[in-house]
Short mmCIF file of C-alpha atoms and ligand atoms in Angstrom, two decimals:
data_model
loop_
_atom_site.label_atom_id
_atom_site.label_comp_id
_atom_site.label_asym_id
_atom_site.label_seq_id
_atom_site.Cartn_x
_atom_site.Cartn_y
_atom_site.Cartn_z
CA UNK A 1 -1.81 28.36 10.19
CA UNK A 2 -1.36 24.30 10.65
CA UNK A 3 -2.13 22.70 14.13
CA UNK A 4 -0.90 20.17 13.11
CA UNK A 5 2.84 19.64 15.31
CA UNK A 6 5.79 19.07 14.32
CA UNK A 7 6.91 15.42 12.73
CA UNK A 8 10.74 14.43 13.16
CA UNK A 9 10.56 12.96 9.47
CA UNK A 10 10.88 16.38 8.96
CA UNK A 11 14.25 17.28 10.20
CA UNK A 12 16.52 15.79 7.52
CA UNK A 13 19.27 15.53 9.97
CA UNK A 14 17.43 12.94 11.62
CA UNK A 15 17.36 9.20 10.20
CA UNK A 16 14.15 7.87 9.16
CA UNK A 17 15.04 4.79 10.44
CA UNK A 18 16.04 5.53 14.07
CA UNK A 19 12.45 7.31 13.83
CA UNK A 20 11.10 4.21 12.27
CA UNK A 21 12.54 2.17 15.15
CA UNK A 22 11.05 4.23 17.45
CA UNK A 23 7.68 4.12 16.26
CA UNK A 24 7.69 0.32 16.46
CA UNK A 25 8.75 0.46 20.15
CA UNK A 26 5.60 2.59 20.82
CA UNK A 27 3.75 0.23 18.60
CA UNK A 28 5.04 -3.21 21.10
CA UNK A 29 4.22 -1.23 24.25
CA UNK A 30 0.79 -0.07 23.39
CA UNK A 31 -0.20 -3.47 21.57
CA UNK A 32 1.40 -5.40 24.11
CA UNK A 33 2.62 -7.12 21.03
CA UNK A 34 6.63 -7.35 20.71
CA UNK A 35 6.98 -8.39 17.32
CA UNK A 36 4.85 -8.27 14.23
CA UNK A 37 5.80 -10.94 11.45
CA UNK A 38 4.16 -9.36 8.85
CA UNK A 39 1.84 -6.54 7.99
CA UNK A 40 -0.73 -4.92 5.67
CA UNK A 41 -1.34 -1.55 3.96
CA UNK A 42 -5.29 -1.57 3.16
CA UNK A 43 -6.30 0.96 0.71
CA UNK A 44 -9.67 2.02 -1.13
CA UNK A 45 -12.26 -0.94 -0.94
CA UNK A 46 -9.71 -3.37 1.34
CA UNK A 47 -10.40 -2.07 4.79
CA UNK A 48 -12.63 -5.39 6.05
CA UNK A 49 -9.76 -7.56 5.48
CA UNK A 50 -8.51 -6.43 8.92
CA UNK A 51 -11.52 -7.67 10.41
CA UNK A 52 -10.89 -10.96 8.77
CA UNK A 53 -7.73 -12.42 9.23
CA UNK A 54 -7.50 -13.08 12.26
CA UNK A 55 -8.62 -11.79 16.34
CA UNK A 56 -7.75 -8.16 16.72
CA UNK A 57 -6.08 -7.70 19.78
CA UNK A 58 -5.22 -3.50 19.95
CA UNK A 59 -6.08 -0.89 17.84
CA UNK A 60 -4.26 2.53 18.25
CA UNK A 61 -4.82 5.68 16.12
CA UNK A 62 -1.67 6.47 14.25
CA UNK A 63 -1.41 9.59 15.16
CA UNK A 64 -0.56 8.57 18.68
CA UNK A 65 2.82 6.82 16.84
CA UNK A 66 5.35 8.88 15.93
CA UNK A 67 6.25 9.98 12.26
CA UNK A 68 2.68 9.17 11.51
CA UNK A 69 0.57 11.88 9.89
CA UNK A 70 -2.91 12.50 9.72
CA UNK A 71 -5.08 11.21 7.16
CA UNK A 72 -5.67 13.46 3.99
CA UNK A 73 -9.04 11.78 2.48
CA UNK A 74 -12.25 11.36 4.16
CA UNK A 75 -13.34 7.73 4.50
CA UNK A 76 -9.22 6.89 4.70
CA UNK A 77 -9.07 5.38 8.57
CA UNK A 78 -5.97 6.57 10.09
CA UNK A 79 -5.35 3.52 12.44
CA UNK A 80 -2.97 0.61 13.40
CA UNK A 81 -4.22 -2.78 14.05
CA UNK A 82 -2.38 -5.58 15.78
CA UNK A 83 -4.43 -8.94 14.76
CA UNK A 84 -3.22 -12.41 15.93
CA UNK A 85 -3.40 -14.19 13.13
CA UNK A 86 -5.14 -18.63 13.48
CA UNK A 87 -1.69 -19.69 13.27
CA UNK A 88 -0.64 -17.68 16.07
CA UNK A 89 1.79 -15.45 14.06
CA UNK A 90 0.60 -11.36 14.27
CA UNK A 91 -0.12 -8.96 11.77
CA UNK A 92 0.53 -5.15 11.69
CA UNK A 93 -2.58 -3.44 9.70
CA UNK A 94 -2.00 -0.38 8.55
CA UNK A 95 -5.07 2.04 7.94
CA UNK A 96 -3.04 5.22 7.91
CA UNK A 97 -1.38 5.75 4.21
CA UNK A 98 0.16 9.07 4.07
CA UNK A 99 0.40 9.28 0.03
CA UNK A 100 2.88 11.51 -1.86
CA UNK A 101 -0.06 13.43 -3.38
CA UNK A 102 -0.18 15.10 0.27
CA UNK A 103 3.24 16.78 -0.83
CA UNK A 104 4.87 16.27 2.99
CA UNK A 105 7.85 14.86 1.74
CA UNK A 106 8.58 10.66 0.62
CA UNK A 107 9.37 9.84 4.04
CA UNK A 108 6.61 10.50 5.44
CA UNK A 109 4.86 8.60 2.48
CA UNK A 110 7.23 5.25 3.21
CA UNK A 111 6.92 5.78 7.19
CA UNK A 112 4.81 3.27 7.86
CA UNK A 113 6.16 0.47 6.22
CA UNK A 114 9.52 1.27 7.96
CA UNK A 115 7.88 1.03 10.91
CA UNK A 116 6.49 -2.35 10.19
CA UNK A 117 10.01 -3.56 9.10
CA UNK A 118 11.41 -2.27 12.29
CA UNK A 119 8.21 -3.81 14.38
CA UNK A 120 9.66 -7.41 13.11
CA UNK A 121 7.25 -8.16 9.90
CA UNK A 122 9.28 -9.80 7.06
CA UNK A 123 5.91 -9.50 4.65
CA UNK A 124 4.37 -6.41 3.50
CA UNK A 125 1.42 -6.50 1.71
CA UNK A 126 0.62 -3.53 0.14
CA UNK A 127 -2.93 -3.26 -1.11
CA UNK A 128 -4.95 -0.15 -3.01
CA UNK A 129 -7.73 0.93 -5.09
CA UNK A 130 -6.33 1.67 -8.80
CA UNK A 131 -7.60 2.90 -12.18
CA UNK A 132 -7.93 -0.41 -14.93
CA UNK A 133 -5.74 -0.03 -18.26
CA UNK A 134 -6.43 -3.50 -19.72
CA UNK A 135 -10.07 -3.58 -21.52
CA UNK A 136 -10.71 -6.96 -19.88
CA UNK A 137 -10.99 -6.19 -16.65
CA UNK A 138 -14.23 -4.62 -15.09
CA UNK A 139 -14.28 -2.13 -11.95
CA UNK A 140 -14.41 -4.35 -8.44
CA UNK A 141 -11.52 -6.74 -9.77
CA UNK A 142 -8.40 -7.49 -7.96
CA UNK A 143 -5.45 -7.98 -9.40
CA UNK A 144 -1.96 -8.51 -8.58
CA UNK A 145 0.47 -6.64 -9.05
CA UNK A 146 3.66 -8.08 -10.79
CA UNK A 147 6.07 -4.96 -11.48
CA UNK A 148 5.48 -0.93 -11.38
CA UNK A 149 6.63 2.11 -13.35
CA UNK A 150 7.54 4.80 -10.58
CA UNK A 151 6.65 8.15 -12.35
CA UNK A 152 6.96 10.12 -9.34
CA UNK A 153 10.42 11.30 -10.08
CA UNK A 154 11.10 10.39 -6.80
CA UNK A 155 12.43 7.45 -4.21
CA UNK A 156 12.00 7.13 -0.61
CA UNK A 157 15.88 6.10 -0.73
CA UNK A 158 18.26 8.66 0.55
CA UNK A 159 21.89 9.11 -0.72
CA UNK A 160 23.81 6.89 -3.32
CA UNK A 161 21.46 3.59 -2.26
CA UNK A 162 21.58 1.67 -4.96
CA UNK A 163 18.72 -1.02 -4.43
CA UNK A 164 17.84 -3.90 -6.84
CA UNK A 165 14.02 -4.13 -7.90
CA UNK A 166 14.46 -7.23 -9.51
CA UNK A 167 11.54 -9.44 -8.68
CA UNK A 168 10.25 -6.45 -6.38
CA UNK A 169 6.51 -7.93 -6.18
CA UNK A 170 7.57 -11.78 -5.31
CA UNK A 171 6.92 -14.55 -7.60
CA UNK A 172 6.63 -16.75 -4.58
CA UNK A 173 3.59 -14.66 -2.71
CA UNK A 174 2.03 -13.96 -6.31
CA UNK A 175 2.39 -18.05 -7.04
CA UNK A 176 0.78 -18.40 -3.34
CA UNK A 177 -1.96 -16.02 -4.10
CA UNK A 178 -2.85 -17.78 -7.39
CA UNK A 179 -3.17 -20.83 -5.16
CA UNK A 180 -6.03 -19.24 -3.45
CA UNK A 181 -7.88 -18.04 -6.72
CA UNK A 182 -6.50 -19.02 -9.64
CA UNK A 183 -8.46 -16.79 -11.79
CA UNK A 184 -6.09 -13.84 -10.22
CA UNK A 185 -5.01 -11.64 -12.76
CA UNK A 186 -1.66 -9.89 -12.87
CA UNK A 187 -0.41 -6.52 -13.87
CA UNK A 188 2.34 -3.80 -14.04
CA UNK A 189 1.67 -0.83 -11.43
CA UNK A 190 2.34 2.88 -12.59
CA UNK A 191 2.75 5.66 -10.04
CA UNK A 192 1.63 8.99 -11.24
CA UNK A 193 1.75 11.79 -8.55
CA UNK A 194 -1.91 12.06 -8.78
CA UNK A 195 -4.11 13.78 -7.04
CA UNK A 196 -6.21 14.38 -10.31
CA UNK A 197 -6.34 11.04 -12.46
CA UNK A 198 -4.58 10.94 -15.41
CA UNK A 199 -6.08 12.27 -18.78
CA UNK A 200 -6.05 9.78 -21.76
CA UNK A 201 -3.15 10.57 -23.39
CA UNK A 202 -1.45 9.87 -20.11
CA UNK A 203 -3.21 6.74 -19.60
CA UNK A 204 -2.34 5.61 -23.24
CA UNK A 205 1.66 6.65 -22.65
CA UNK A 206 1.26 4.67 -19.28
CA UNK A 207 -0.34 1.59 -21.97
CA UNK A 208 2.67 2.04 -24.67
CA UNK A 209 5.43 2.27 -21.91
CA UNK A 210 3.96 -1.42 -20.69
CA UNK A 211 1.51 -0.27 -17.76
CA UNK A 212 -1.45 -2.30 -16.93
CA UNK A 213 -2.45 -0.25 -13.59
CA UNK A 214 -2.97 3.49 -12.92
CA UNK A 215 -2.17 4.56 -8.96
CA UNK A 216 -0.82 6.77 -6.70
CA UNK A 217 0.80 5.14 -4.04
CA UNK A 218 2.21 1.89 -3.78
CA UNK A 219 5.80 1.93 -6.09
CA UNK A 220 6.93 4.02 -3.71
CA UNK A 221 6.27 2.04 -0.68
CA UNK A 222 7.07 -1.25 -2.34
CA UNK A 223 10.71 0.38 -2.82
CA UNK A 224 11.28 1.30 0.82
CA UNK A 225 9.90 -2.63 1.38
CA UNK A 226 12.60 -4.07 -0.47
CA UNK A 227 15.13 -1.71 1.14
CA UNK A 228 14.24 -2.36 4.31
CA UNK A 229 14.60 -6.45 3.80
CA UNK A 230 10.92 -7.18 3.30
CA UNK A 231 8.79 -9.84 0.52
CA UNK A 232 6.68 -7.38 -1.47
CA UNK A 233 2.57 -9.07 -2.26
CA UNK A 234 1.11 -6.06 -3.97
CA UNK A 235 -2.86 -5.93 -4.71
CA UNK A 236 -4.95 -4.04 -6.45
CA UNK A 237 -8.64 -3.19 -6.52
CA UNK A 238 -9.47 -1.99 -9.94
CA UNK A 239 -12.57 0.49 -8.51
CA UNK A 240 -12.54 1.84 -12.30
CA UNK A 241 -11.53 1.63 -16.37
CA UNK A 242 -8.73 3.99 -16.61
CA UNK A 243 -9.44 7.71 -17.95
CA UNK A 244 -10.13 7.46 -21.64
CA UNK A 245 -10.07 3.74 -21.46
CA UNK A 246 -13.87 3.71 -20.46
CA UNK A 247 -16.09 6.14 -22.45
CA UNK A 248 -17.42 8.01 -19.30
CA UNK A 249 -15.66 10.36 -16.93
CA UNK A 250 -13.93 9.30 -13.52
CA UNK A 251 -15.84 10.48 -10.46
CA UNK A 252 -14.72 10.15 -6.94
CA UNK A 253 -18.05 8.95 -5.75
CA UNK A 254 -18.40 5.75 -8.57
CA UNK A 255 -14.53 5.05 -6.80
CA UNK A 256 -15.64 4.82 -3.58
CA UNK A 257 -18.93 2.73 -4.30
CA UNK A 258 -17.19 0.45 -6.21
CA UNK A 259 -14.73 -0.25 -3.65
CA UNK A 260 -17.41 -0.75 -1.01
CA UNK A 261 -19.46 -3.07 -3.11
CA UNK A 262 -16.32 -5.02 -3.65
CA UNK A 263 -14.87 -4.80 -0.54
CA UNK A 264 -16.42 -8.41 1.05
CA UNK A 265 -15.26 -10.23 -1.57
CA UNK A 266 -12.00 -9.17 -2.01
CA UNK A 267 -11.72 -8.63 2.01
CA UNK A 268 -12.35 -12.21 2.43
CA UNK A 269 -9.89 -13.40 -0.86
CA UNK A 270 -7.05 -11.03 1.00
CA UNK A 271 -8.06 -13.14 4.19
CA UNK A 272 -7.25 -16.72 2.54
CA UNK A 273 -3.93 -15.11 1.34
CA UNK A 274 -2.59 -14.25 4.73
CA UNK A 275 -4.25 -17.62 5.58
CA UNK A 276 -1.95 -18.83 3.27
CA UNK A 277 1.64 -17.16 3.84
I1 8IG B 301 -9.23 4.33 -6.91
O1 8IG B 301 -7.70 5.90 -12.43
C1 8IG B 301 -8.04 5.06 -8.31
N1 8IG B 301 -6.84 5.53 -8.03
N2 8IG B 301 -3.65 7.36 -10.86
N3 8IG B 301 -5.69 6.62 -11.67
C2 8IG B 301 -4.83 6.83 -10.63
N4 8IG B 301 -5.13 6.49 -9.39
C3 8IG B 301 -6.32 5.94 -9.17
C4 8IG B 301 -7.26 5.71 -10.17
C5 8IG B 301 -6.93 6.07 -11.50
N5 8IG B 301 -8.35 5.16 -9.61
#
């Protein structure tokens, strides 16, 4: 039935992070690029931020890497990017998110930010397009985010690895972002499996339990960050009010053309950050 071949991720007697490794290998040779210092997840709405920061000097399609799989969603670019960055430092751009949603397993989901660790970066910045719980904010905002609420039921950690998630999302990148725009909001992060949104009631349990941002991908990557060593900056593009929160039903399309009418804006904000680091 699948074409699709065979991923090692998928042999659990094989470690993620000997696969990892070996995906940032390819990633030096075929970049020409030995070591990335930090990189960048772009979700919904972020994409032109890798056009931005800096002079891109290789772009590979994921797939080529191993561990990496295909991308689920239409308009989702499954690519790598190295971009030198003005101060000569280079960035790893992801394009590829493989989200849990996809149901391939959480290492496959966490993949490519193991990679990036392995490739060198010490920064991952993890950005997406989320649903908005507080009333105050309006569709095309970004915010940061400053904790999550993994719902999943799951971790990308393996065996009794007992990780602390204290100041996950770091108060030194989210103090450096503010110095860039100041008017930055902040906001906890809840992972929900997804892929339908929530309904209300979910999105008013997410409220009471102290969520401020509806997603479905980033708590688990930002966990596999920490793990493997890295400074978490987590963003969010808030392409829409929250189910319930807004009197009008979610669609798919408003999503998308929210995030592309936002996109230069908060594209050239994400630029300054990295500008920044
Ligand atoms: I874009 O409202 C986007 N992604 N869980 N809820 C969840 N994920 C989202 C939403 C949303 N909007």
């Amino acid at each position: 039935m699948s074409s699709e071949v065979s991923n090692p991720l998928d042999q659990p007697d094989l470690s993620p992070f000997e696969i990892a490794r070996e995906a940032a290998g390819q990633i030096a040779e075929k970049t020409g690029i030995e070591k990335h210092d930090i990189a960048l997840t772009l979700g919904s709405g972020w994409a032109k931020a890798a056009d931005l920061i800096g002079e891109t000097i290789a772009t590979i399609p994921a797939t080529d890497i191993v561990g990496f799989s295909a991308p689920a969603v239409v308009g989702h670019v499954g690519s790598l990017r190295s971009v030198r960055l003005p101060n000569g430092k280079h960035a790893l751009v992801i394009g590829a998110r493989t989200h849990y949603y996809e149901n391939h397993g959480v290492r496959r989901v966490v993949h490519s930010v193991r990679t990036a660790a392995a490739a060198g970066a010490s920064v991952m910045i993890l950005t997406n397009g989320a649903g908005g719980i507080r009333e105050t904010w309006t569709p095309g905002q970004p915010v940061l985010i400053s904790d999550h609420i993994n719902l999943t039921a799951n971790s990308p950690l393996e065996g009794a690895t007992f990780i602390d998630l204290t100041d996950l999302y770091s108060r030194r990148l989210r103090d450096l972002a503010r110095e860039v725009d100041a008017s930055l909001d902040e906001g906890v992060y809840v992972q929900f499996r997804g892929p339908h949104y929530e309904t209300p009631a979910e999105v008013q349990m997410a409220k009471t339990i102290g969520g401020h941002i509806v997603g479905m991908s980033t708590a688990l990557e930002a966990i596999a960050a920490r793990e493997a060593g890295m400074e978490v900056l987590g963003m969010s593009l808030i392409t829409n009010l929250a189910a319930g929160i807004s009197p009008t039903p979610l669609s798919h399309a408003e999503v998308i053309e929210a995030g592309r009418s936002a996109e230069p804006v908060i594209s050239a904000l994400l630029a300054r950050i990295v500008a920044a680091l």
